[in-house]
Amino acid sequence: MMINFQGFSKQKSPQVLFENALPASDPGTLEQLKELSSRRRAIESINQNSFVTEAIAREMSGGLTSRCEQNIQKVEQYLPLLGNLIHHVNIVGDNPKMARWISDLKIRWSSSLAPSSFFHLSGPKLYQMDNLHFELGMTLFVLGALLRDQALEVLSTDLVQSATILRKAAGIYQHLAQVVLPCLQPELVPERPPEALISVSAATTLVCLAEAQAVTVKKAEQKGNTGGLLAKLHYGVCEFLNEAIHTLNSATKQCKDISSLTDYITTCKMLHELLSYKYLAESLKTEGKIGFAIGVLYHVIQSSEKHTPREESWRLVYKQVIDDLAVLLRKYEHENEFVWHEKIPMQDELPVPQGVKIVSSILYQPQRWERTLVFKM
């Protein structure tokens, strides 16, 4: 991953006390609701200032040293309990009492994708939906985001593990888009966070797959693979991201502004497109077609001027890649002028990279603790 978007995992949520809102019919149910609240409090602490020392956090997590892994564990310990609650609420069915109790939970989450508002000086804007699938959806979105963070954490030491983790994250977002969020679509709420939209999760699935393939390309580069293969792999990343941009178009109609995510995806696409053309040019040069190589480089450098990344750190990376291409172009032009004297083809005569996608998502399989819950109906 040449650049990184860290806006996926910054959601916050006020405390939810399940035992206060849901009247338990027996001590076992009450105990399980309290445990559910306790596990959720651990998630609520993820994006808060923590006074727990590293040693205590490591001991509480059973020896995990990575803060990212510790946070993933917190979410994974909560989800089976939440799944069990949803199962028993579904058994009760369309009951007015249960609907009122779920409303009393006041499930509220902030968004890490929506822009901050000047009018929310006391903290981030909170979105409320009286539906446990909203709670499940936001929790899974956080889990996928934490996995992305973990993939970045191990990127410098283990490329294979990093790509595998990203494929797992893609599987979670795919499960969100196909299974969890469709349950929320009939809900009539004035506003919902971007994370609760099917199109956003579907696009994020594609982003994770693109990132996983980008890591795989990095591994291929380290192995010394040829320009032709690398051009195809980089363009495969572009194809994932093009699809993500198309998928996000429907989300922009429901959300006022998710431009930071859109800009990240567009910048990533442009970077990998530049690299795919670079490797295509090198492949053409190897085949003795230096005129075509020069034309390809000139065309892609010209096209790159149409996009300016939003973040300063992204602009620096983008500029460096363009500068590297410009150096390669000058080298080829110089060689062609003094040695080959090949004609530069017109733009419509130039070849374009053919993309190849070689990664797929790893299926997410939700776990549920099968414990009986009985409520005072």
mmCIF file of C-alpha atoms in Angstrom:
data_model
loop_
_atom_site.group_PDB
_atom_site.id
_atom_site.type_symbol
_atom_site.label_atom_id
_atom_site.label_comp_id
_atom_site.label_asym_id
_atom_site.label_seq_id
_atom_site.Cartn_x
_atom_site.Cartn_y
_atom_site.Cartn_z
ATOM 1 C CA MET A 1 0.000 0.000 0.000
ATOM 2 C CA MET A 2 1.658 3.182 -1.216
ATOM 3 C CA ILE A 3 -0.671 5.476 0.724
ATOM 4 C CA ASN A 4 -3.018 4.760 3.622
ATOM 5 C CA PHE A 5 -6.513 5.843 4.611
ATOM 6 C CA GLN A 6 -6.921 5.768 8.401
ATOM 7 C CA GLY A 7 -10.521 6.960 8.500
ATOM 8 C CA PHE A 8 -12.197 3.578 8.813
ATOM 9 C CA SER A 9 -11.706 2.765 12.515
ATOM 10 C CA LYS A 10 -12.403 5.997 14.417
ATOM 11 C CA GLN A 11 -16.069 5.389 15.331
ATOM 12 C CA LYS A 12 -17.264 6.094 18.862
ATOM 13 C CA SER A 13 -20.352 4.941 20.731
ATOM 14 C CA PRO A 14 -21.805 5.903 24.141
ATOM 15 C CA GLN A 15 -22.353 3.229 26.768
ATOM 16 C CA VAL A 16 -25.126 0.682 26.293
ATOM 17 C CA LEU A 17 -26.430 -1.252 29.327
ATOM 18 C CA PHE A 18 -28.378 -4.257 28.092
ATOM 19 C CA GLU A 19 -29.435 -5.378 31.583
ATOM 20 C CA ASN A 20 -31.130 -2.012 32.237
ATOM 21 C CA ALA A 21 -33.227 -1.994 29.061
ATOM 22 C CA LEU A 22 -34.065 -5.692 28.639
ATOM 23 C CA PRO A 23 -35.985 -7.205 31.616
ATOM 24 C CA ALA A 24 -34.446 -10.620 32.328
ATOM 25 C CA SER A 25 -36.790 -13.398 33.462
ATOM 26 C CA ASP A 26 -34.126 -15.400 35.311
ATOM 27 C CA PRO A 27 -30.688 -14.909 36.934
ATOM 28 C CA GLY A 28 -28.905 -16.675 34.038
ATOM 29 C CA THR A 29 -30.302 -14.230 31.475
ATOM 30 C CA LEU A 30 -29.450 -11.266 33.712
ATOM 31 C CA GLU A 31 -25.866 -12.492 34.056
ATOM 32 C CA GLN A 32 -25.501 -12.879 30.298
ATOM 33 C CA LEU A 33 -26.876 -9.381 29.639
ATOM 34 C CA LYS A 34 -24.352 -7.971 32.121
ATOM 35 C CA GLU A 35 -21.569 -9.840 30.359
ATOM 36 C CA LEU A 36 -22.784 -8.407 27.048
ATOM 37 C CA SER A 37 -22.583 -4.874 28.502
ATOM 38 C CA SER A 38 -19.111 -5.595 29.867
ATOM 39 C CA ARG A 39 -17.822 -6.851 26.514
ATOM 40 C CA ARG A 40 -19.287 -3.806 24.804
ATOM 41 C CA ARG A 41 -17.585 -1.444 27.261
ATOM 42 C CA ALA A 42 -14.286 -2.907 26.077
ATOM 43 C CA ILE A 43 -15.178 -1.858 22.509
ATOM 44 C CA GLU A 44 -16.281 1.595 23.661
ATOM 45 C CA SER A 45 -12.759 2.072 25.049
ATOM 46 C CA ILE A 46 -11.003 1.406 21.715
ATOM 47 C CA ASN A 47 -11.067 5.027 20.505
ATOM 48 C CA GLN A 48 -10.875 6.632 23.946
ATOM 49 C CA ASN A 49 -7.826 7.774 25.885
ATOM 50 C CA SER A 50 -6.654 4.754 27.855
ATOM 51 C CA PHE A 51 -4.879 4.859 31.204
ATOM 52 C CA VAL A 52 -4.168 1.117 31.102
ATOM 53 C CA THR A 53 -0.431 0.394 30.888
ATOM 54 C CA GLU A 54 0.979 -1.786 28.109
ATOM 55 C CA ALA A 55 1.826 -4.505 30.637
ATOM 56 C CA ILE A 56 -1.730 -4.626 32.031
ATOM 57 C CA ALA A 57 -3.255 -4.538 28.533
ATOM 58 C CA ARG A 58 -1.007 -7.425 27.511
ATOM 59 C CA GLU A 59 -2.001 -9.439 30.580
ATOM 60 C CA MET A 60 -5.736 -8.730 30.047
ATOM 61 C CA SER A 61 -5.510 -9.952 26.448
ATOM 62 C CA GLY A 62 -3.740 -13.189 27.314
ATOM 63 C CA GLY A 63 -0.294 -12.076 26.165
ATOM 64 C CA LEU A 64 -1.058 -10.123 22.963
ATOM 65 C CA THR A 65 1.569 -7.400 22.549
ATOM 66 C CA SER A 66 0.007 -5.512 19.632
ATOM 67 C CA ARG A 67 -2.600 -2.904 20.603
ATOM 68 C CA CYS A 68 -4.294 -3.604 17.285
ATOM 69 C CA GLU A 69 -4.579 -7.332 18.056
ATOM 70 C CA GLN A 70 -5.868 -6.507 21.536
ATOM 71 C CA ASN A 71 -8.639 -4.372 20.031
ATOM 72 C CA ILE A 72 -9.529 -7.081 17.500
ATOM 73 C CA GLN A 73 -9.832 -9.552 20.366
ATOM 74 C CA LYS A 74 -12.227 -7.209 22.202
ATOM 75 C CA VAL A 75 -14.538 -7.058 19.188
ATOM 76 C CA GLU A 76 -14.337 -10.799 18.539
ATOM 77 C CA GLN A 77 -15.300 -11.550 22.150
ATOM 78 C CA TYR A 78 -18.373 -9.301 21.898
ATOM 79 C CA LEU A 79 -19.774 -10.478 18.572
ATOM 80 C CA PRO A 80 -20.829 -14.052 19.585
ATOM 81 C CA LEU A 81 -22.758 -12.655 22.562
ATOM 82 C CA LEU A 82 -24.431 -10.028 20.393
ATOM 83 C CA GLY A 83 -25.300 -12.688 17.818
ATOM 84 C CA ASN A 84 -26.977 -14.762 20.524
ATOM 85 C CA LEU A 85 -29.049 -11.776 21.657
ATOM 86 C CA ILE A 86 -30.152 -11.034 18.080
ATOM 87 C CA HIS A 87 -31.146 -14.691 17.663
ATOM 88 C CA HIS A 88 -33.417 -14.589 20.722
ATOM 89 C CA VAL A 89 -34.894 -11.193 19.815
ATOM 90 C CA ASN A 90 -35.743 -12.604 16.370
ATOM 91 C CA ILE A 91 -37.496 -15.548 18.043
ATOM 92 C CA VAL A 92 -39.757 -13.116 19.928
ATOM 93 C CA GLY A 93 -40.639 -11.529 16.586
ATOM 94 C CA ASP A 94 -42.599 -8.329 15.980
ATOM 95 C CA ASN A 95 -43.487 -7.558 19.595
ATOM 96 C CA PRO A 96 -44.277 -3.966 20.734
ATOM 97 C CA LYS A 97 -42.624 -4.555 24.126
ATOM 98 C CA MET A 98 -39.413 -5.819 22.568
ATOM 99 C CA ALA A 99 -39.405 -2.898 20.104
ATOM 100 C CA ARG A 100 -39.695 -0.471 23.050
ATOM 101 C CA TRP A 101 -36.903 -2.224 24.968
ATOM 102 C CA ILE A 102 -34.581 -2.114 21.947
ATOM 103 C CA SER A 103 -35.390 1.598 21.621
ATOM 104 C CA ASP A 104 -34.499 2.062 25.314
ATOM 105 C CA LEU A 105 -30.992 0.750 24.574
ATOM 106 C CA LYS A 106 -30.336 4.010 22.639
ATOM 107 C CA ILE A 107 -27.842 2.435 20.250
ATOM 108 C CA ARG A 108 -25.821 5.346 18.901
ATOM 109 C CA TRP A 109 -22.627 5.480 16.879
ATOM 110 C CA SER A 110 -20.528 8.213 15.362
ATOM 111 C CA SER A 111 -19.139 7.922 11.840
ATOM 112 C CA SER A 112 -15.492 7.975 10.863
ATOM 113 C CA LEU A 113 -16.372 8.582 7.204
ATOM 114 C CA ALA A 114 -18.783 11.514 7.524
ATOM 115 C CA PRO A 115 -17.140 14.943 7.954
ATOM 116 C CA SER A 116 -17.127 16.587 11.375
ATOM 117 C CA SER A 117 -19.666 19.339 11.833
ATOM 118 C CA PHE A 118 -19.035 22.798 13.257
ATOM 119 C CA PHE A 119 -22.295 22.433 15.184
ATOM 120 C CA HIS A 120 -21.111 19.391 17.173
ATOM 121 C CA LEU A 121 -18.510 21.069 19.358
ATOM 122 C CA SER A 122 -19.185 18.730 22.305
ATOM 123 C CA GLY A 123 -18.132 15.675 20.312
ATOM 124 C CA PRO A 124 -18.816 13.759 17.098
ATOM 125 C CA LYS A 125 -22.322 13.573 15.702
ATOM 126 C CA LEU A 126 -24.157 10.454 16.887
ATOM 127 C CA TYR A 127 -26.570 8.450 14.731
ATOM 128 C CA GLN A 128 -29.279 6.405 16.439
ATOM 129 C CA MET A 129 -31.124 3.428 14.991
ATOM 130 C CA ASP A 130 -33.359 1.271 17.178
ATOM 131 C CA ASN A 131 -32.244 -1.982 15.614
ATOM 132 C CA LEU A 132 -29.741 -4.575 16.813
ATOM 133 C CA HIS A 133 -28.596 -5.104 13.233
ATOM 134 C CA PHE A 134 -27.339 -1.501 13.327
ATOM 135 C CA GLU A 135 -25.259 -2.442 16.369
ATOM 136 C CA LEU A 136 -24.019 -5.581 14.609
ATOM 137 C CA GLY A 137 -23.250 -3.683 11.406
ATOM 138 C CA MET A 138 -21.249 -0.926 13.088
ATOM 139 C CA THR A 139 -19.336 -3.461 15.213
ATOM 140 C CA LEU A 140 -18.424 -5.515 12.153
ATOM 141 C CA PHE A 141 -17.366 -2.357 10.309
ATOM 142 C CA VAL A 142 -14.998 -1.593 13.206
ATOM 143 C CA LEU A 143 -13.638 -5.161 13.101
ATOM 144 C CA GLY A 144 -12.903 -4.869 9.379
ATOM 145 C CA ALA A 145 -11.185 -1.526 9.962
ATOM 146 C CA LEU A 146 -9.046 -2.958 12.764
ATOM 147 C CA LEU A 147 -7.976 -5.801 10.481
ATOM 148 C CA ARG A 148 -6.904 -3.208 7.878
ATOM 149 C CA ASP A 149 -4.844 -1.522 10.603
ATOM 150 C CA GLN A 150 -3.280 -4.863 11.528
ATOM 151 C CA ALA A 151 -2.434 -5.557 7.872
ATOM 152 C CA LEU A 152 -0.561 -2.251 7.749
ATOM 153 C CA GLU A 153 1.168 -3.102 11.031
ATOM 154 C CA VAL A 154 2.676 -6.338 9.664
ATOM 155 C CA LEU A 155 3.272 -5.031 6.123
ATOM 156 C CA SER A 156 6.983 -4.377 6.627
ATOM 157 C CA THR A 157 7.678 -7.842 8.074
ATOM 158 C CA ASP A 158 5.275 -10.277 6.387
ATOM 159 C CA LEU A 159 3.680 -9.438 3.035
ATOM 160 C CA VAL A 160 1.813 -12.756 2.791
ATOM 161 C CA GLN A 161 0.213 -12.297 6.224
ATOM 162 C CA SER A 162 -0.668 -8.682 5.401
ATOM 163 C CA ALA A 163 -2.472 -9.713 2.186
ATOM 164 C CA THR A 164 -4.303 -12.529 4.008
ATOM 165 C CA ILE A 165 -5.550 -10.161 6.715
ATOM 166 C CA LEU A 166 -6.839 -7.744 4.055
ATOM 167 C CA ARG A 167 -8.703 -10.597 2.375
ATOM 168 C CA LYS A 168 -10.304 -11.402 5.757
ATOM 169 C CA ALA A 169 -11.349 -7.745 6.096
ATOM 170 C CA ALA A 170 -12.854 -7.922 2.594
ATOM 171 C CA GLY A 171 -14.870 -10.963 3.692
ATOM 172 C CA ILE A 172 -16.281 -9.067 6.666
ATOM 173 C CA TYR A 173 -17.383 -6.104 4.525
ATOM 174 C CA GLN A 174 -18.858 -8.501 1.970
ATOM 175 C CA HIS A 175 -20.871 -10.177 4.769
ATOM 176 C CA LEU A 176 -22.005 -6.738 5.910
ATOM 177 C CA ALA A 177 -23.190 -5.732 2.430
ATOM 178 C CA GLN A 178 -24.887 -9.016 1.591
ATOM 179 C CA VAL A 179 -26.274 -10.284 4.920
ATOM 180 C CA VAL A 180 -26.363 -7.710 7.752
ATOM 181 C CA LEU A 181 -27.172 -4.319 6.220
ATOM 182 C CA PRO A 182 -30.089 -5.467 4.018
ATOM 183 C CA CYS A 183 -31.951 -6.019 7.323
ATOM 184 C CA LEU A 184 -31.697 -2.260 7.966
ATOM 185 C CA GLN A 185 -33.060 -1.032 4.642
ATOM 186 C CA PRO A 186 -36.749 -0.854 5.713
ATOM 187 C CA GLU A 187 -35.804 1.313 8.708
ATOM 188 C CA LEU A 188 -37.211 4.819 8.282
ATOM 189 C CA VAL A 189 -34.616 7.117 9.819
ATOM 190 C CA PRO A 190 -33.882 10.679 8.726
ATOM 191 C CA GLU A 191 -30.154 10.068 8.533
ATOM 192 C CA ARG A 192 -27.810 7.135 8.853
ATOM 193 C CA PRO A 193 -23.994 7.001 8.934
ATOM 194 C CA PRO A 194 -22.161 5.979 5.746
ATOM 195 C CA GLU A 195 -21.041 2.783 7.511
ATOM 196 C CA ALA A 196 -24.700 1.640 7.578
ATOM 197 C CA LEU A 197 -25.072 1.838 3.786
ATOM 198 C CA ILE A 198 -24.810 -1.305 1.656
ATOM 199 C CA SER A 199 -22.950 0.564 -1.096
ATOM 200 C CA VAL A 200 -20.231 1.767 1.306
ATOM 201 C CA SER A 201 -19.560 -1.751 2.624
ATOM 202 C CA ALA A 202 -19.621 -3.149 -0.918
ATOM 203 C CA ALA A 203 -17.101 -0.505 -2.018
ATOM 204 C CA THR A 204 -14.936 -1.134 1.052
ATOM 205 C CA THR A 205 -14.865 -4.834 0.149
ATOM 206 C CA LEU A 206 -13.343 -3.864 -3.193
ATOM 207 C CA VAL A 207 -10.896 -1.447 -1.534
ATOM 208 C CA CYS A 208 -9.615 -4.233 0.749
ATOM 209 C CA LEU A 209 -9.236 -6.575 -2.230
ATOM 210 C CA ALA A 210 -7.357 -3.867 -4.139
ATOM 211 C CA GLU A 211 -5.069 -3.337 -1.144
ATOM 212 C CA ALA A 212 -4.515 -7.097 -0.821
ATOM 213 C CA GLN A 213 -3.541 -7.281 -4.503
ATOM 214 C CA ALA A 214 -1.264 -4.247 -4.074
ATOM 215 C CA VAL A 215 0.581 -6.113 -1.313
ATOM 216 C CA THR A 216 0.777 -9.175 -3.573
ATOM 217 C CA VAL A 217 2.288 -7.023 -6.333
ATOM 218 C CA LYS A 218 4.893 -5.808 -3.857
ATOM 219 C CA LYS A 219 5.800 -9.457 -3.195
ATOM 220 C CA ALA A 220 6.014 -10.100 -6.949
ATOM 221 C CA GLU A 221 8.315 -7.074 -7.358
ATOM 222 C CA GLN A 222 10.597 -8.410 -4.627
ATOM 223 C CA LYS A 223 10.802 -11.743 -6.457
ATOM 224 C CA GLY A 224 12.044 -9.948 -9.584
ATOM 225 C CA ASN A 225 9.039 -10.616 -11.831
ATOM 226 C CA THR A 226 9.032 -9.074 -15.303
ATOM 227 C CA GLY A 227 7.416 -5.790 -16.344
ATOM 228 C CA GLY A 228 4.610 -7.394 -18.333
ATOM 229 C CA LEU A 229 3.263 -9.370 -15.359
ATOM 230 C CA LEU A 230 3.652 -6.423 -12.968
ATOM 231 C CA ALA A 231 1.769 -4.156 -15.399
ATOM 232 C CA LYS A 232 -1.160 -6.607 -15.397
ATOM 233 C CA LEU A 233 -1.183 -6.948 -11.594
ATOM 234 C CA HIS A 234 -1.058 -3.193 -10.991
ATOM 235 C CA TYR A 235 -3.864 -2.675 -13.488
ATOM 236 C CA GLY A 236 -5.849 -5.369 -11.678
ATOM 237 C CA VAL A 237 -5.657 -3.126 -8.592
ATOM 238 C CA CYS A 238 -7.033 -0.285 -10.755
ATOM 239 C CA GLU A 239 -9.947 -2.459 -11.847
ATOM 240 C CA PHE A 240 -10.905 -3.250 -8.242
ATOM 241 C CA LEU A 241 -10.780 0.466 -7.422
ATOM 242 C CA ASN A 242 -12.721 1.510 -10.537
ATOM 243 C CA GLU A 243 -15.487 -0.831 -9.438
ATOM 244 C CA ALA A 244 -15.347 0.639 -5.919
ATOM 245 C CA ILE A 245 -15.751 4.187 -7.304
ATOM 246 C CA HIS A 246 -18.736 3.083 -9.377
ATOM 247 C CA THR A 247 -20.285 1.369 -6.320
ATOM 248 C CA LEU A 248 -19.813 4.501 -4.183
ATOM 249 C CA ASN A 249 -21.787 6.634 -6.625
ATOM 250 C CA SER A 250 -25.068 5.462 -5.077
ATOM 251 C CA ALA A 251 -23.726 6.173 -1.579
ATOM 252 C CA THR A 252 -23.045 9.815 -2.438
ATOM 253 C CA LYS A 253 -26.773 10.240 -3.077
ATOM 254 C CA GLN A 254 -27.535 9.123 0.506
ATOM 255 C CA CYS A 255 -24.588 10.789 2.275
ATOM 256 C CA LYS A 256 -23.746 14.461 2.137
ATOM 257 C CA ASP A 257 -20.001 13.969 1.961
ATOM 258 C CA ILE A 258 -17.733 10.938 1.827
ATOM 259 C CA SER A 259 -15.222 12.743 -0.356
ATOM 260 C CA SER A 260 -12.225 11.754 1.805
ATOM 261 C CA LEU A 261 -12.860 8.071 1.053
ATOM 262 C CA THR A 262 -13.570 8.790 -2.609
ATOM 263 C CA ASP A 263 -10.348 10.782 -2.929
ATOM 264 C CA TYR A 264 -8.338 7.978 -1.318
ATOM 265 C CA ILE A 265 -9.749 5.436 -3.768
ATOM 266 C CA THR A 266 -9.182 7.745 -6.765
ATOM 267 C CA THR A 267 -5.602 8.526 -5.720
ATOM 268 C CA CYS A 268 -4.820 4.828 -5.199
ATOM 269 C CA LYS A 269 -6.265 4.024 -8.606
ATOM 270 C CA MET A 270 -4.171 6.734 -10.276
ATOM 271 C CA LEU A 271 -0.971 5.583 -8.522
ATOM 272 C CA HIS A 272 -1.396 1.981 -9.627
ATOM 273 C CA GLU A 273 -2.362 3.091 -13.119
ATOM 274 C CA LEU A 274 0.873 5.093 -13.322
ATOM 275 C CA LEU A 275 2.860 2.044 -12.207
ATOM 276 C CA SER A 276 1.050 -0.292 -14.589
ATOM 277 C CA TYR A 277 1.974 2.009 -17.492
ATOM 278 C CA LYS A 278 5.545 2.230 -16.219
ATOM 279 C CA TYR A 279 5.922 -1.552 -16.312
ATOM 280 C CA LEU A 280 4.121 -1.711 -19.667
ATOM 281 C CA ALA A 281 6.644 0.794 -21.062
ATOM 282 C CA GLU A 282 9.559 -1.251 -19.695
ATOM 283 C CA SER A 283 8.074 -4.389 -21.272
ATOM 284 C CA LEU A 284 7.673 -2.611 -24.637
ATOM 285 C CA LYS A 285 11.272 -1.378 -24.457
ATOM 286 C CA THR A 286 12.451 -4.955 -23.807
ATOM 287 C CA GLU A 287 10.528 -6.068 -26.924
ATOM 288 C CA GLY A 288 12.361 -3.446 -28.983
ATOM 289 C CA LYS A 289 9.364 -1.096 -29.255
ATOM 290 C CA ILE A 290 10.895 2.007 -27.718
ATOM 291 C CA GLY A 291 8.637 4.355 -29.715
ATOM 292 C CA PHE A 292 5.573 2.750 -28.157
ATOM 293 C CA ALA A 293 7.239 2.869 -24.722
ATOM 294 C CA ILE A 294 7.842 6.624 -25.091
ATOM 295 C CA GLY A 295 4.253 7.196 -26.248
ATOM 296 C CA VAL A 296 2.832 5.242 -23.306
ATOM 297 C CA LEU A 297 4.898 7.200 -20.771
ATOM 298 C CA TYR A 298 4.124 10.575 -22.336
ATOM 299 C CA HIS A 299 0.381 9.820 -22.403
ATOM 300 C CA VAL A 300 0.138 8.615 -18.784
ATOM 301 C CA ILE A 301 2.188 11.549 -17.422
ATOM 302 C CA GLN A 302 -0.122 13.968 -19.244
ATOM 303 C CA SER A 303 -3.215 12.217 -17.855
ATOM 304 C CA SER A 304 -1.854 12.316 -14.299
ATOM 305 C CA GLU A 305 -1.984 16.125 -14.240
ATOM 306 C CA LYS A 306 -5.809 15.997 -14.084
ATOM 307 C CA HIS A 307 -5.775 14.678 -10.488
ATOM 308 C CA THR A 308 -4.461 16.368 -7.330
ATOM 309 C CA PRO A 309 -4.639 14.273 -4.143
ATOM 310 C CA ARG A 310 -6.233 15.887 -1.092
ATOM 311 C CA GLU A 311 -3.707 14.847 1.585
ATOM 312 C CA GLU A 312 -0.209 16.339 1.594
ATOM 313 C CA SER A 313 1.426 12.945 2.234
ATOM 314 C CA TRP A 314 -0.496 11.479 -0.731
ATOM 315 C CA ARG A 315 0.580 14.380 -2.955
ATOM 316 C CA LEU A 316 4.231 13.713 -2.120
ATOM 317 C CA VAL A 317 3.940 10.032 -3.082
ATOM 318 C CA TYR A 318 2.002 10.916 -6.229
ATOM 319 C CA LYS A 319 4.601 13.505 -7.275
ATOM 320 C CA GLN A 320 7.455 11.061 -6.662
ATOM 321 C CA VAL A 321 5.913 8.425 -8.920
ATOM 322 C CA ILE A 322 5.315 10.998 -11.683
ATOM 323 C CA ASP A 323 8.888 12.289 -11.314
ATOM 324 C CA ASP A 324 10.226 8.723 -11.644
ATOM 325 C CA LEU A 325 8.187 8.253 -14.827
ATOM 326 C CA ALA A 326 9.486 11.559 -16.202
ATOM 327 C CA VAL A 327 13.074 10.414 -15.601
ATOM 328 C CA LEU A 328 12.368 7.141 -17.416
ATOM 329 C CA LEU A 329 10.727 9.033 -20.298
ATOM 330 C CA ARG A 330 13.745 11.333 -20.716
ATOM 331 C CA LYS A 331 16.049 8.295 -20.682
ATOM 332 C CA TYR A 332 14.059 6.553 -23.418
ATOM 333 C CA GLU A 333 13.776 9.748 -25.499
ATOM 334 C CA HIS A 334 17.528 10.274 -25.285
ATOM 335 C CA GLU A 335 18.233 6.670 -26.305
ATOM 336 C CA ASN A 336 15.735 6.846 -29.153
ATOM 337 C CA GLU A 337 17.167 10.128 -30.440
ATOM 338 C CA PHE A 338 20.724 8.813 -30.664
ATOM 339 C CA VAL A 339 20.225 5.095 -31.374
ATOM 340 C CA TRP A 340 16.825 3.870 -32.551
ATOM 341 C CA HIS A 341 15.134 6.859 -34.270
ATOM 342 C CA GLU A 342 11.700 5.239 -33.907
ATOM 343 C CA LYS A 343 8.534 7.169 -34.655
ATOM 344 C CA ILE A 344 6.268 7.884 -31.680
ATOM 345 C CA PRO A 345 2.771 6.427 -32.354
ATOM 346 C CA MET A 346 -0.403 8.460 -32.014
ATOM 347 C CA GLN A 347 -2.365 8.087 -28.768
ATOM 348 C CA ASP A 348 -5.062 5.879 -30.313
ATOM 349 C CA GLU A 349 -2.326 3.495 -31.541
ATOM 350 C CA LEU A 350 -0.836 2.962 -28.076
ATOM 351 C CA PRO A 351 -1.411 -0.278 -26.147
ATOM 352 C CA VAL A 352 -3.099 -0.205 -22.742
ATOM 353 C CA PRO A 353 -2.418 -2.552 -19.803
ATOM 354 C CA GLN A 354 -4.618 -5.627 -19.416
ATOM 355 C CA GLY A 355 -5.603 -6.105 -15.777
ATOM 356 C CA VAL A 356 -5.434 -9.409 -13.900
ATOM 357 C CA LYS A 357 -7.107 -9.944 -10.516
ATOM 358 C CA ILE A 358 -5.555 -12.703 -8.410
ATOM 359 C CA VAL A 359 -7.042 -12.154 -4.926
ATOM 360 C CA SER A 360 -10.467 -12.930 -3.481
ATOM 361 C CA SER A 361 -12.131 -12.344 -0.137
ATOM 362 C CA ILE A 362 -11.967 -14.900 2.684
ATOM 363 C CA LEU A 363 -15.496 -15.826 3.729
ATOM 364 C CA TYR A 364 -16.533 -14.425 7.119
ATOM 365 C CA GLN A 365 -18.267 -16.999 9.287
ATOM 366 C CA PRO A 366 -20.044 -15.403 12.280
ATOM 367 C CA GLN A 367 -19.881 -17.211 15.606
ATOM 368 C CA ARG A 368 -22.779 -17.372 18.069
ATOM 369 C CA TRP A 369 -22.702 -18.511 21.690
ATOM 370 C CA GLU A 370 -25.786 -20.644 22.074
ATOM 371 C CA ARG A 371 -27.104 -19.589 25.487
ATOM 372 C CA THR A 372 -30.776 -19.367 26.362
ATOM 373 C CA LEU A 373 -32.139 -15.878 27.054
ATOM 374 C CA VAL A 374 -35.605 -15.404 28.590
ATOM 375 C CA PHE A 375 -37.322 -12.023 28.915
ATOM 376 C CA LYS A 376 -40.363 -10.875 30.919
ATOM 377 C CA MET A 377 -42.845 -10.672 28.080
#
